[in-house]
CSV table of N, CA and C in Angstrom, one decimal:
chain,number,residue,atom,x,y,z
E,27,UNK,N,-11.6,-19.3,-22.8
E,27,UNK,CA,-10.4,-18.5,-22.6
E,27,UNK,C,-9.2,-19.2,-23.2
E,28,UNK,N,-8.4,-18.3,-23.8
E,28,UNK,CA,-7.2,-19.0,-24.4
E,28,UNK,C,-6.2,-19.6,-23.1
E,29,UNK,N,-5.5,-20.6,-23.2
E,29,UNK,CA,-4.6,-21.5,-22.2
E,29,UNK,C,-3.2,-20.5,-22.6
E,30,UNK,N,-2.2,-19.5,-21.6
E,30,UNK,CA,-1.4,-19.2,-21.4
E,30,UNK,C,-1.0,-18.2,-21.8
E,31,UNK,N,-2.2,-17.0,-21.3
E,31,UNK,CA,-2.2,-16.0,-21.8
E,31,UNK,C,-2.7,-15.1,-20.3
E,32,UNK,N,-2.6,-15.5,-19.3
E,32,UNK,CA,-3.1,-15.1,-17.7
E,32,UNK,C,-1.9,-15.1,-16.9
E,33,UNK,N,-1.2,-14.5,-16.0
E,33,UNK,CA,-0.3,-14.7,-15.3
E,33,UNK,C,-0.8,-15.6,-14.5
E,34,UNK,N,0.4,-16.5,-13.8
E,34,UNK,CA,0.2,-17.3,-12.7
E,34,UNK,C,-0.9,-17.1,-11.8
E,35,UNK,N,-0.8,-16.3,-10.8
E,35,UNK,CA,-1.6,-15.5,-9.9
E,35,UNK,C,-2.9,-14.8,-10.2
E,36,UNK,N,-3.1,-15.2,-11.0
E,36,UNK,CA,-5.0,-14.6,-11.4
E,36,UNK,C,-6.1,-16.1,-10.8
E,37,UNK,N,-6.4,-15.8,-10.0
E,37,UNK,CA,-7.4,-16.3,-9.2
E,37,UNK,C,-8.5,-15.5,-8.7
E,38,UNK,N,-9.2,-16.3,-8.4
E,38,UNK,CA,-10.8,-15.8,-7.5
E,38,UNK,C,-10.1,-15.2,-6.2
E,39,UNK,N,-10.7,-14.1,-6.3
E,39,UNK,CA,-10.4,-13.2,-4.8
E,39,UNK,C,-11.6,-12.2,-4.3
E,40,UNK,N,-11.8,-12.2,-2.9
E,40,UNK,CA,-13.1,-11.6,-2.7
E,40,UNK,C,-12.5,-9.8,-2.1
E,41,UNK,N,-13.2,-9.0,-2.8
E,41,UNK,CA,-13.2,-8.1,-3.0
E,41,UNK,C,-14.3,-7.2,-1.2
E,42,UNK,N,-13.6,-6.9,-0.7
E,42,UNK,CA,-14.5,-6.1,0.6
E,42,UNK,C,-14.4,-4.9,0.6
E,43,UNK,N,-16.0,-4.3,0.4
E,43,UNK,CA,-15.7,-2.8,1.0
E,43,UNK,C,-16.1,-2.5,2.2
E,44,UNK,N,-15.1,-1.3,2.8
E,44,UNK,CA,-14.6,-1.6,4.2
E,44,UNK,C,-15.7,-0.2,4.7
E,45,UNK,N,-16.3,0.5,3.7
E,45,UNK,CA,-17.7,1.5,4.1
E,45,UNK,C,-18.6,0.8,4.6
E,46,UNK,N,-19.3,0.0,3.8
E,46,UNK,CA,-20.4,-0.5,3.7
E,46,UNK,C,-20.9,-2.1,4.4
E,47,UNK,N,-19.2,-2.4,4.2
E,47,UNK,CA,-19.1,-4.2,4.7
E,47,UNK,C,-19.4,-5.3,3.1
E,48,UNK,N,-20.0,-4.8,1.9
E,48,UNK,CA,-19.9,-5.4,0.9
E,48,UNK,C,-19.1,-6.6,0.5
E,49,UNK,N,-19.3,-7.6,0.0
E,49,UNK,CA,-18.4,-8.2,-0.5
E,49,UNK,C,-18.6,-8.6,-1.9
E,50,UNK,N,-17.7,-9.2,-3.0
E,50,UNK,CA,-18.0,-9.5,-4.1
E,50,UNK,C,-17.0,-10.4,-4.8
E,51,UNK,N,-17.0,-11.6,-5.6
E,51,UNK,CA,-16.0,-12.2,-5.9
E,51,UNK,C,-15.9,-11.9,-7.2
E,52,UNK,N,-14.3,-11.8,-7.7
E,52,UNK,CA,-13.9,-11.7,-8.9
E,52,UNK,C,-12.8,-12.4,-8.9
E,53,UNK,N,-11.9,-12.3,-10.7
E,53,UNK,CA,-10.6,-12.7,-10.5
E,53,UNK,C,-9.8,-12.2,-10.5
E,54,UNK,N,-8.5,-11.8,-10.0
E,54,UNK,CA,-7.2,-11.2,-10.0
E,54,UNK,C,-6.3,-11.4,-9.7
E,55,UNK,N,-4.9,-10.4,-10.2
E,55,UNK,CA,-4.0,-11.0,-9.4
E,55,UNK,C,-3.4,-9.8,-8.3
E,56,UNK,N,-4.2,-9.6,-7.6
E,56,UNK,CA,-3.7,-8.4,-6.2
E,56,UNK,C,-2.8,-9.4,-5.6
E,57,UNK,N,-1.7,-9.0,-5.5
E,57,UNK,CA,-1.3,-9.3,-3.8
E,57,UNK,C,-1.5,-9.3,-2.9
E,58,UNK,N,-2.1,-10.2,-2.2
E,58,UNK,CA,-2.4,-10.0,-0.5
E,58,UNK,C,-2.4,-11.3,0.5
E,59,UNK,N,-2.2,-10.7,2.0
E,59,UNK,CA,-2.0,-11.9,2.7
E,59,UNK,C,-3.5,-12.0,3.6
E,60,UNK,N,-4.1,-11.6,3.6
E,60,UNK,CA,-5.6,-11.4,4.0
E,60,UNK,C,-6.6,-12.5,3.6
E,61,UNK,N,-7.5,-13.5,4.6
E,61,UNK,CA,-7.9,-14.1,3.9
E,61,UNK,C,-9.1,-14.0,4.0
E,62,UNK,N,-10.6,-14.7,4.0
E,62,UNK,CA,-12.3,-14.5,4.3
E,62,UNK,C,-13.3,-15.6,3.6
E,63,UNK,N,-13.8,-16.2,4.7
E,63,UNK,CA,-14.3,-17.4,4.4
E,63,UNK,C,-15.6,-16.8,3.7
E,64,UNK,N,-15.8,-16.9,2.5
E,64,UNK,CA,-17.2,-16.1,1.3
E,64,UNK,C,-17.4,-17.6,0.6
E,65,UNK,N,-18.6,-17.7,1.0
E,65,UNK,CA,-19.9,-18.7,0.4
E,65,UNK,C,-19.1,-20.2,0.4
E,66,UNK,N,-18.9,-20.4,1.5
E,66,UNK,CA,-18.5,-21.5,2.0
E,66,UNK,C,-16.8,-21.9,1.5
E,67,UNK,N,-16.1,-21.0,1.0
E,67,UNK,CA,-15.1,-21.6,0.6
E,67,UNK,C,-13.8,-20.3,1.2
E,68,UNK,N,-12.6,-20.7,1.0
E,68,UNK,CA,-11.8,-19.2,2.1
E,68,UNK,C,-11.1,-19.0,0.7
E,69,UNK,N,-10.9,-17.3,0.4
E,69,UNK,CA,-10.7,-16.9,-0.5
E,69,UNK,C,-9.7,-16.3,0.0
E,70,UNK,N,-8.6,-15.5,-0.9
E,70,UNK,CA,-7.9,-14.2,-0.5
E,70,UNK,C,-8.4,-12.8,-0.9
E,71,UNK,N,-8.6,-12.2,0.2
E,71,UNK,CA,-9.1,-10.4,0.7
E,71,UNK,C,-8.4,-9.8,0.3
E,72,UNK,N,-9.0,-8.4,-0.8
E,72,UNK,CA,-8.5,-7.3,-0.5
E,72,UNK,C,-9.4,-6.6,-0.6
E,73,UNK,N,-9.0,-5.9,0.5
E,73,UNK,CA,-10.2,-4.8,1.1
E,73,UNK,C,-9.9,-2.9,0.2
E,74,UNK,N,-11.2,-2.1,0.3
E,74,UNK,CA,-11.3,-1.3,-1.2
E,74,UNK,C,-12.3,-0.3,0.1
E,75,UNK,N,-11.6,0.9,0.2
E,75,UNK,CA,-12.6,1.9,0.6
E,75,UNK,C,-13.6,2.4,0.7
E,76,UNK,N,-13.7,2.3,-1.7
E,76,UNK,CA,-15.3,2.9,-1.6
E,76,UNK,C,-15.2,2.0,-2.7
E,77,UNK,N,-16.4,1.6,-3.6
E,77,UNK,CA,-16.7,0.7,-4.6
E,77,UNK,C,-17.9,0.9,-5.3
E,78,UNK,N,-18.3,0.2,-6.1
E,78,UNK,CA,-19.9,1.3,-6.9
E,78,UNK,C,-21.0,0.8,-6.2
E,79,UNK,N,-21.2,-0.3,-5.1
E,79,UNK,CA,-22.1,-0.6,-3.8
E,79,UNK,C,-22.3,0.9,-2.9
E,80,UNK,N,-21.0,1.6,-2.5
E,80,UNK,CA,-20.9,3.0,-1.8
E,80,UNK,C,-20.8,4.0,-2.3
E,81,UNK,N,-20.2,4.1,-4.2
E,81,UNK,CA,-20.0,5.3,-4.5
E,81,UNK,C,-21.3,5.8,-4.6
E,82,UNK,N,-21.3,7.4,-4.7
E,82,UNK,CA,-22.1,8.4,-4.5
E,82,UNK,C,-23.2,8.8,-6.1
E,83,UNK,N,-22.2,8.3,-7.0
E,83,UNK,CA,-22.1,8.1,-8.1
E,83,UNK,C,-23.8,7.2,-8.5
E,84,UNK,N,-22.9,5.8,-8.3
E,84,UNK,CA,-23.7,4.6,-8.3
E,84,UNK,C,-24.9,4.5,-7.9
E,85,UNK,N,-24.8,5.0,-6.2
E,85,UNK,CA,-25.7,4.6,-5.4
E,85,UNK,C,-26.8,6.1,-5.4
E,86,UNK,N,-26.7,7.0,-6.2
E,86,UNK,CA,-27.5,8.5,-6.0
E,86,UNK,C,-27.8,9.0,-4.8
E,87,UNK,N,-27.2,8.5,-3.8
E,87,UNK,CA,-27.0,9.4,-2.6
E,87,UNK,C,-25.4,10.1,-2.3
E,88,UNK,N,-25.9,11.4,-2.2
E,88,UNK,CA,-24.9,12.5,-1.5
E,88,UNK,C,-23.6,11.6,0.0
E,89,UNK,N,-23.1,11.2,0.3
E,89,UNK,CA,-22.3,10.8,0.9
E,89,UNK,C,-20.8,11.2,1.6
E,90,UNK,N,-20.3,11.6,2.5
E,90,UNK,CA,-18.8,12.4,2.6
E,90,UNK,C,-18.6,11.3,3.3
E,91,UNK,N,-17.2,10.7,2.0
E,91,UNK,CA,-16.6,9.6,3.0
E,91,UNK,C,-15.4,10.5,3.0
E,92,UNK,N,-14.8,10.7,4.3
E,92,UNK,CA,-13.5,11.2,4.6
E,92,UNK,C,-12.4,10.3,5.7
E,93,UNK,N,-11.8,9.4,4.7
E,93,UNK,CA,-10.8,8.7,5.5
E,93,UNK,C,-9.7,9.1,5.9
E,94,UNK,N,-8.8,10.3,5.5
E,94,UNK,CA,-7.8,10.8,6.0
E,94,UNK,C,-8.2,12.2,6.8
E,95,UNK,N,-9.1,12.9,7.0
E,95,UNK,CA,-9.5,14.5,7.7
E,95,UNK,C,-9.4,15.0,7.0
E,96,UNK,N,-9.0,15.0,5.1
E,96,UNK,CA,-9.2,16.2,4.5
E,96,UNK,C,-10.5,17.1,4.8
E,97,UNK,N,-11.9,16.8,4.9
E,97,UNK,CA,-12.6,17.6,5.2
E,97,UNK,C,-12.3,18.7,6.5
E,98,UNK,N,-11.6,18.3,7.4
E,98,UNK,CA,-11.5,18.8,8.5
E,98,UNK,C,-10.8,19.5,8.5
E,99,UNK,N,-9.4,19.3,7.8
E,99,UNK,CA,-8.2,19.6,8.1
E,99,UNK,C,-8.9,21.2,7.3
E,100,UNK,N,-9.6,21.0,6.2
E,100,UNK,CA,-10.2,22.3,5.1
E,100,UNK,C,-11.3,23.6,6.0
E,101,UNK,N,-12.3,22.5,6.8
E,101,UNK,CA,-12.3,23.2,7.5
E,101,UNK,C,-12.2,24.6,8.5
E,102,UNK,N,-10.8,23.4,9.3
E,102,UNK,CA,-10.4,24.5,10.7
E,102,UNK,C,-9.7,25.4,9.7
E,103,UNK,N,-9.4,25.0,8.3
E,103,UNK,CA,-8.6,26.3,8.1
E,103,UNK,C,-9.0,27.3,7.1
E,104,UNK,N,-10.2,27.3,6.5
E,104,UNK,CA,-11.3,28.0,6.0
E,104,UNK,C,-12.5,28.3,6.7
E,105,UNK,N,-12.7,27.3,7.2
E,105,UNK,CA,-13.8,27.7,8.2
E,105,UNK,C,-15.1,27.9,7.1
E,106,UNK,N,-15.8,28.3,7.9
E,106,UNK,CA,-17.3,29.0,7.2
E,106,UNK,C,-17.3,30.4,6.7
E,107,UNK,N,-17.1,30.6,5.5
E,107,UNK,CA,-16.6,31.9,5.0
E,107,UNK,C,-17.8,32.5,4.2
E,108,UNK,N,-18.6,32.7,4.6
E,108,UNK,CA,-20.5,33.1,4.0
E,108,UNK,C,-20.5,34.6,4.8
E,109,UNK,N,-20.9,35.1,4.1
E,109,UNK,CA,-21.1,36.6,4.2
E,109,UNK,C,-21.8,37.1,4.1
């Protein structure tokens, strides 16, 4: 790798998905104050919803991940509209 061509803050950070419980290390520079002791050493956390371990995509299973109620909210206010 060329020397000074990376911002400061690009380090090893462990990557958690918060579906599944996954973890994975890479490097970056996320900000975060989170931290998680992974493979014996304590890294800084940032935690990721869905990731290609959970996507539906990746993984070829059908899945509804719904973190805010948009399913629901669609729903009560459509309802089952089959005729």
């Amino acid at each position: 790798m060329k020397k000074g061509i990376h911002p400061e803050s690009y380090r090893p950070v462990v990557f958690k998905d918060m579906s599944n419980g996954d973890c994975f290390l890479s490097r970056s520079t996320c900000a975060t104050k989170d931290t998680i002791e992974f493979e014996g050493e304590t890294y800084p956390l940032v935690k990721l919803e869905i990731s290609s371990s959970s996507h539906p995509f990746y993984t070829g299973k059908s899945k509804l991940v719904d973190t805010a109620g948009r399913v629901d909210k669609f729903l009560s206010r459509y309802g089952n509209r089959k005729k």
